PDB file of C-alpha atoms in Angstrom:
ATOM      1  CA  UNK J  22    -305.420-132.973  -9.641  1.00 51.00           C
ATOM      2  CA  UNK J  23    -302.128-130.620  -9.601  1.00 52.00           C
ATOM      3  CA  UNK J  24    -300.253-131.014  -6.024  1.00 50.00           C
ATOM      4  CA  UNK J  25    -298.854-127.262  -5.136  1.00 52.00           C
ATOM      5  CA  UNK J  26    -295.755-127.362  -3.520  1.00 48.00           C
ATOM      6  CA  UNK J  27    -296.201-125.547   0.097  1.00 54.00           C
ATOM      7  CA  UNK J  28    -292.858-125.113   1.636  1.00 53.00           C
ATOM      8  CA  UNK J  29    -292.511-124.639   5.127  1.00 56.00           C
ATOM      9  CA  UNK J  30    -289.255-122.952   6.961  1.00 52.00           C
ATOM     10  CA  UNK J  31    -287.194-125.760   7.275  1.00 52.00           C
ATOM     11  CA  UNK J  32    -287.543-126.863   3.569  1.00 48.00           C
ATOM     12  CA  UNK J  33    -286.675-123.076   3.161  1.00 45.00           C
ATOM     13  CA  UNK J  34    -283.697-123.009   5.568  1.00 44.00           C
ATOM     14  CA  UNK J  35    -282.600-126.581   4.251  1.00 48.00           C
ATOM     15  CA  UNK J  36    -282.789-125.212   0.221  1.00 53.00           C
ATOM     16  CA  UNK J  37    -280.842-121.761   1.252  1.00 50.00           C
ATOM     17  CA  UNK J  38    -278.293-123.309   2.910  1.00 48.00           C
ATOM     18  CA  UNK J  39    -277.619-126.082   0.773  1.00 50.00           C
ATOM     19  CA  UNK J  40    -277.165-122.958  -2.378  1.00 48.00           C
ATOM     20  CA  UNK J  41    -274.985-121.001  -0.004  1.00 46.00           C
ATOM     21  CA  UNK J  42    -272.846-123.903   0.469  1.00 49.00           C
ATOM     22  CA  UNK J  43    -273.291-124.519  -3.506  1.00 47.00           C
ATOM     23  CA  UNK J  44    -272.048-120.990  -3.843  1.00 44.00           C
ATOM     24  CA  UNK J  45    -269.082-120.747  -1.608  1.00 44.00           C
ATOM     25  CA  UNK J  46    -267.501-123.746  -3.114  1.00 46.00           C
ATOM     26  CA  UNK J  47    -267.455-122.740  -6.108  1.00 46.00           C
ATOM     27  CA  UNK J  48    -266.841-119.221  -5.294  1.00 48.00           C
ATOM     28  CA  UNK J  49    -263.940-120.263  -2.883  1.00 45.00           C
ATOM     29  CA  UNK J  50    -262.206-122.278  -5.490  1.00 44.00           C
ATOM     30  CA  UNK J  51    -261.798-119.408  -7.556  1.00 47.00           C
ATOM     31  CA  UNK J  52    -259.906-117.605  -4.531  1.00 49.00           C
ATOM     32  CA  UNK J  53    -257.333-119.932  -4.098  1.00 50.00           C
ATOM     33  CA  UNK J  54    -254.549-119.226  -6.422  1.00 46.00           C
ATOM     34  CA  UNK J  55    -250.997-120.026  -6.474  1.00 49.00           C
ATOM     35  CA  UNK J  56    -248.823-117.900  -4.540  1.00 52.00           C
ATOM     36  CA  UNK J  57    -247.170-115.367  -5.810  1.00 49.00           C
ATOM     37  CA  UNK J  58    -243.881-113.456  -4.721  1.00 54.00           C
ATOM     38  CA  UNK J  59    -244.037-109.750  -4.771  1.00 66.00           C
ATOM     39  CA  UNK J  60    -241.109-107.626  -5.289  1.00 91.00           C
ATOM     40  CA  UNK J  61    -238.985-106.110  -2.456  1.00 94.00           C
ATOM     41  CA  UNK J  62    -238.180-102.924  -3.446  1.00 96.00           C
ATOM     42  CA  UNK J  63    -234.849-101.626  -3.048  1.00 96.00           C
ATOM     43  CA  UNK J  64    -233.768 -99.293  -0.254  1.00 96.00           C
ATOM     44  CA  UNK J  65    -233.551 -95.548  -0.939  1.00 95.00           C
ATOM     45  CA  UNK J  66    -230.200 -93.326   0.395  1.00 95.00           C
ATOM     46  CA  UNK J  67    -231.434 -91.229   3.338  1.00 92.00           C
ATOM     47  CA  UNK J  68    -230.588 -87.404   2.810  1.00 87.00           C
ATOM     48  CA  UNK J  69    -227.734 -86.377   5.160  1.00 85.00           C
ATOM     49  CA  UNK J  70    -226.305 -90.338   5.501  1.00 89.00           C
ATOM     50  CA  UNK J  71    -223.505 -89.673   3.921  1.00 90.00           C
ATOM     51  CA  UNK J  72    -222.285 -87.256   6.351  1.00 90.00           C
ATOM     52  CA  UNK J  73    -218.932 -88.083   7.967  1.00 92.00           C
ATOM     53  CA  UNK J  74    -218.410 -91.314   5.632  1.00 94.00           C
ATOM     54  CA  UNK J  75    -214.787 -92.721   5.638  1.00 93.00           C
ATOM     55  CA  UNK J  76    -214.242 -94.617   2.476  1.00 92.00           C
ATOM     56  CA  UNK J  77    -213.033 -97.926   2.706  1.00 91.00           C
ATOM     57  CA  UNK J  78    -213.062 -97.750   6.890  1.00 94.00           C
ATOM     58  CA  UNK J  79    -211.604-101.000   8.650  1.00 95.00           C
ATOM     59  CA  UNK J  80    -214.043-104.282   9.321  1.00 96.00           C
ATOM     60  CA  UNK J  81    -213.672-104.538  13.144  1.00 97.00           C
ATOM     61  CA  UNK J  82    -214.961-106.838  15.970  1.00 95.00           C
ATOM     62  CA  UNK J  83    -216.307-103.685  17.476  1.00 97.00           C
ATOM     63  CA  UNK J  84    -216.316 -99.556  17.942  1.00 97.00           C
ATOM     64  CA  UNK J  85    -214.945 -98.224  21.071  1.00 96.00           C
ATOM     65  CA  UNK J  86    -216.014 -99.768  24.589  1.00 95.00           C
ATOM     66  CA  UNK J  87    -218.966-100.599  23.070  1.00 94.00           C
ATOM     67  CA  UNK J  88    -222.218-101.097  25.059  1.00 95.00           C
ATOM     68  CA  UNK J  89    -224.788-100.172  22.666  1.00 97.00           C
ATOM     69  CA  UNK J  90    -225.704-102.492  19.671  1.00 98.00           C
ATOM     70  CA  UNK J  91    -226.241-101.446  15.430  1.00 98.00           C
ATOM     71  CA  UNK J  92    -227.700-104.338  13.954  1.00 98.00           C
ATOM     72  CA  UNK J  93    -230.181-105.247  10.934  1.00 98.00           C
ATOM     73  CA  UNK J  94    -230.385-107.039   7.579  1.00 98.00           C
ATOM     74  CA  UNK J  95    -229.185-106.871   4.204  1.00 98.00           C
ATOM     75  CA  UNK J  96    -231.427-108.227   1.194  1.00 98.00           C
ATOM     76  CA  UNK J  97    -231.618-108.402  -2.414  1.00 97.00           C
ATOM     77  CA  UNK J  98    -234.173-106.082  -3.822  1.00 97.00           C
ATOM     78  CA  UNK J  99    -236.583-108.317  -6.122  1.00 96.00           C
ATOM     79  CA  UNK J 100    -237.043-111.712  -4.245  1.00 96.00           C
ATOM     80  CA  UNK J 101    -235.565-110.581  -0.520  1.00 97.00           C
ATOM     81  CA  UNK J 102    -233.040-113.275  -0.552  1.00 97.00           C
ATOM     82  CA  UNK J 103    -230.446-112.365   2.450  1.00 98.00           C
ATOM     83  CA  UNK J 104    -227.137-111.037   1.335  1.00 97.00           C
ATOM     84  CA  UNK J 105    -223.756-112.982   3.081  1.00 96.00           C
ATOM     85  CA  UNK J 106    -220.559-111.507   3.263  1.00 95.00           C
ATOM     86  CA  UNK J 107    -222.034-108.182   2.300  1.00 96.00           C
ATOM     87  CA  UNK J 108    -219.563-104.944   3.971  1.00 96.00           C
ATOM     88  CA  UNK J 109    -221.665-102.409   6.289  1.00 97.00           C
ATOM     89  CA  UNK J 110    -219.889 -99.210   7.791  1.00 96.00           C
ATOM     90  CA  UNK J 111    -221.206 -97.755  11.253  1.00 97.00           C
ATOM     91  CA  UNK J 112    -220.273 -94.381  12.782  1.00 96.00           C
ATOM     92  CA  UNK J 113    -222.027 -92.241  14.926  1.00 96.00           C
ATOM     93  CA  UNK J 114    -221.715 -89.728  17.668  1.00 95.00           C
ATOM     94  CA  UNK J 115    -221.176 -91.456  21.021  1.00 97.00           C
ATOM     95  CA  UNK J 116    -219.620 -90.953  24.638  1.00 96.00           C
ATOM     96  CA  UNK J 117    -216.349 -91.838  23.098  1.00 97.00           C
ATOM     97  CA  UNK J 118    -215.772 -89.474  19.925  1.00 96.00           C
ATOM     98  CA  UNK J 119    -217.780 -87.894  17.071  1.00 95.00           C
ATOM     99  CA  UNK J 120    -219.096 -88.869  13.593  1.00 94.00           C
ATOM    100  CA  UNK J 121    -216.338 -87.562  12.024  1.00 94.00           C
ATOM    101  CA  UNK J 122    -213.477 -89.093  14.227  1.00 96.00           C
ATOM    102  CA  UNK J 123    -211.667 -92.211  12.140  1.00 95.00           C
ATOM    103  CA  UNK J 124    -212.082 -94.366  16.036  1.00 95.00           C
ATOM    104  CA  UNK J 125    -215.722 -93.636  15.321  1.00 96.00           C
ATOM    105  CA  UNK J 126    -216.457 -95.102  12.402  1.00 97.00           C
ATOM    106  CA  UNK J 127    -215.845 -99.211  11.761  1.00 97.00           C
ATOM    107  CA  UNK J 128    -216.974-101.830   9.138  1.00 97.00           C
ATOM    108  CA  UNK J 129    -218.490-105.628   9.415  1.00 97.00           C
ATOM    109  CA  UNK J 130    -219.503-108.262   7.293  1.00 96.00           C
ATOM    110  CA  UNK J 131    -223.106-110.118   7.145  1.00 97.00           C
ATOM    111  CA  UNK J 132    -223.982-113.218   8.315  1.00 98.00           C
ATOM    112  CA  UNK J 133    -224.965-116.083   5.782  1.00 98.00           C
ATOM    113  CA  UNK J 134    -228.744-114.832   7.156  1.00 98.00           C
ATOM    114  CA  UNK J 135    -228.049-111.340   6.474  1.00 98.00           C
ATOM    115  CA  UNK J 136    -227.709-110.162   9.424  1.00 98.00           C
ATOM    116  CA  UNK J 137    -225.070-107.868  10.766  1.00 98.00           C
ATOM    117  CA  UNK J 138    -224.178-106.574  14.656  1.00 98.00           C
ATOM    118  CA  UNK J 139    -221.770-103.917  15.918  1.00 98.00           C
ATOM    119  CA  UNK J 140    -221.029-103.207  19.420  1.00 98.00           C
ATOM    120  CA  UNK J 141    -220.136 -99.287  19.615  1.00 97.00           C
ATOM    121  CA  UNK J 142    -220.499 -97.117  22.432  1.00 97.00           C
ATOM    122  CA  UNK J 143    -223.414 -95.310  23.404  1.00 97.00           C
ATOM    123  CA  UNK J 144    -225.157 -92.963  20.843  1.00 97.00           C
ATOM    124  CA  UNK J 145    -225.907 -89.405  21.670  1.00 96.00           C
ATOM    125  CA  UNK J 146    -227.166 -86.469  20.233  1.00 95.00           C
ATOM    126  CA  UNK J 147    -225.918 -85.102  17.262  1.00 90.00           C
ATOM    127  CA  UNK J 148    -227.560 -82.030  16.562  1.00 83.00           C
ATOM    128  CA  UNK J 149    -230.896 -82.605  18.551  1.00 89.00           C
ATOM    129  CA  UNK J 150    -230.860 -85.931  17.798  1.00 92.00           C
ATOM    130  CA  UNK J 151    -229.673 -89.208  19.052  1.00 96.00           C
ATOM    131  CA  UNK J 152    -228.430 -91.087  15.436  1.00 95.00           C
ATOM    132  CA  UNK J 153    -226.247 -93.283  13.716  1.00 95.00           C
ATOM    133  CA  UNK J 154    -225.122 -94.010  10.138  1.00 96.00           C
ATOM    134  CA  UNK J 155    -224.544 -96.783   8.303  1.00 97.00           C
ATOM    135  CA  UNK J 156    -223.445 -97.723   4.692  1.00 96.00           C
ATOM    136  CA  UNK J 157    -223.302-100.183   2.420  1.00 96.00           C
ATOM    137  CA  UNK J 158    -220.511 -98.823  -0.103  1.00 88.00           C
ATOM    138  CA  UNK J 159    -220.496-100.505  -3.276  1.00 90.00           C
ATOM    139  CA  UNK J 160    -216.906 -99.212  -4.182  1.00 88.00           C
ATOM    140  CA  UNK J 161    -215.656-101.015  -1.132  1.00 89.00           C
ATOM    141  CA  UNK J 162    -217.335-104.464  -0.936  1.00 88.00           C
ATOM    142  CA  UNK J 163    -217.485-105.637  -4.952  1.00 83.00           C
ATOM    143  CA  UNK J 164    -220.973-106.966  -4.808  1.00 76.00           C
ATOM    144  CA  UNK J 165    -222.261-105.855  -7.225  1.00 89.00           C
ATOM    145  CA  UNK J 166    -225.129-103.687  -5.903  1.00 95.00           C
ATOM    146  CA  UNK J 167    -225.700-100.122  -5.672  1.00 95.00           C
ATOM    147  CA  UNK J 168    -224.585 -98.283  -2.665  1.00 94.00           C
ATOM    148  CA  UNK J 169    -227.231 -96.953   0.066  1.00 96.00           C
ATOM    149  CA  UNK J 170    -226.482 -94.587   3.126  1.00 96.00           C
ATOM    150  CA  UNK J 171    -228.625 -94.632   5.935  1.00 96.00           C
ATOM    151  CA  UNK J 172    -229.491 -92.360   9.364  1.00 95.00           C
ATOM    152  CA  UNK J 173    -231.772 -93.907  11.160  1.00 95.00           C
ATOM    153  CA  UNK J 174    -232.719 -91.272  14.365  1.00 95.00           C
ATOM    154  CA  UNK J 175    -233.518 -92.900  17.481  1.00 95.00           C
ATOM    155  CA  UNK J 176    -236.862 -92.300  19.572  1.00 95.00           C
ATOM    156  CA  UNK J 177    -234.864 -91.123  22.760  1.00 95.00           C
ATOM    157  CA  UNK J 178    -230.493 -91.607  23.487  1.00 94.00           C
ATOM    158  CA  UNK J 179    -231.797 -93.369  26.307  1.00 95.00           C
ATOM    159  CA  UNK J 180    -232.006 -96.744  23.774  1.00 96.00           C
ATOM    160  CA  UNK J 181    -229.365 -98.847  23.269  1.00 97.00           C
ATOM    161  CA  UNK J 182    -229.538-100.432  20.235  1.00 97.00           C
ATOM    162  CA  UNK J 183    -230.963 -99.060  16.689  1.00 97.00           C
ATOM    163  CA  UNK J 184    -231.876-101.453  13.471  1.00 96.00           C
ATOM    164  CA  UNK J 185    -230.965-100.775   9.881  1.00 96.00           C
ATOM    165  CA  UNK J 186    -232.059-102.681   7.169  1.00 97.00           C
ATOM    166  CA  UNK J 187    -231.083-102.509   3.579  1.00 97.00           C
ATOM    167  CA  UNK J 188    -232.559-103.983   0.782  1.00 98.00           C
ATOM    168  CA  UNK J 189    -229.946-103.824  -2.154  1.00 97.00           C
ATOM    169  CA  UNK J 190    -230.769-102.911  -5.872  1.00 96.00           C
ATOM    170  CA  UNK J 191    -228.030-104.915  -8.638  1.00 93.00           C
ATOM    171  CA  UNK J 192    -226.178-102.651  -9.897  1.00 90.00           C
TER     172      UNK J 192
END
């Protein structure tokens, strides 16, 4: 006599979830892959950042009275390592001169995390709009990189601070 196989719903809920489980492992092990580092890409010049730039502009503890803080990063473009020692010039329009005054504009030098501050005195509108500029001049700090110019436009000249970051192509 031939015995039939008659399952009932738990041998059916038992069976499906023992596949599934079959399934995800060896589904899961083909999602894990080794990490892999994508490429920081390399920060474009801003149209009108230039304006006002003072080559070669003295590194200085800070602009003015100060009272309002520029700060932000500099990378490499490619693996985002942070850049030390890298030269940034700052100069805006504030309560204590314009963009285009020399007691306006000042340089500093990064951190060994990349990071760079300037205090400066408040920002205010330029044209309709609260900004500053920033530049990382290739001429002027030797690094080897390509130089970007940034104007990053604030939401409101009520702030008071504004970040720029750069991520630097090799020359």
């Amino acid at each position: 006599m031939t015995s039939l196989f008659h399952p009932t719903r738990r041998t059916v809920l038992l069976g499906g979830a023992a596949a599934a489980s079959t399934a995800l492992t060896v589904g899961a092990s083909r999602l894990i892959v080794p990490a892999q580092a994508k490429s920081v890409a390399p920060t474009p010049s801003m149209r009108g950042g230039a304006n006002n730039y003072r080559p070669g502009a003295p590194v200085v503890e800070r602009i003015g009275g100060g009272g309002f803080l520029m700060r932000g990063t500099v990378l490499r473009a490619g693996d985002g390592a942070p850049l030390a020692g890298r030269r940034i010039q700052i100069w805006a329009h504030t309560t204590e001169g314009h963009e285009r005054d020399p007691h306006s504009h000042g340089a500093t030098l990064t951190d060994e995390n990349g990071e760079f501050r300037m205090d400066m005195p408040q920002i205010v509108p330029a044209f309709g709009q609260p900004h500053g500029h920033l530049a990382y001049d290739a001429e002027h700090d030797g690094g080897g990189f390509k130089t970007v110019f940034l104007r990053p436009v604030m939401r409101s000249a009520d702030e008071t601070t504004l970040a720029a970051n750069f991520v630097l192509q090799p020359a």
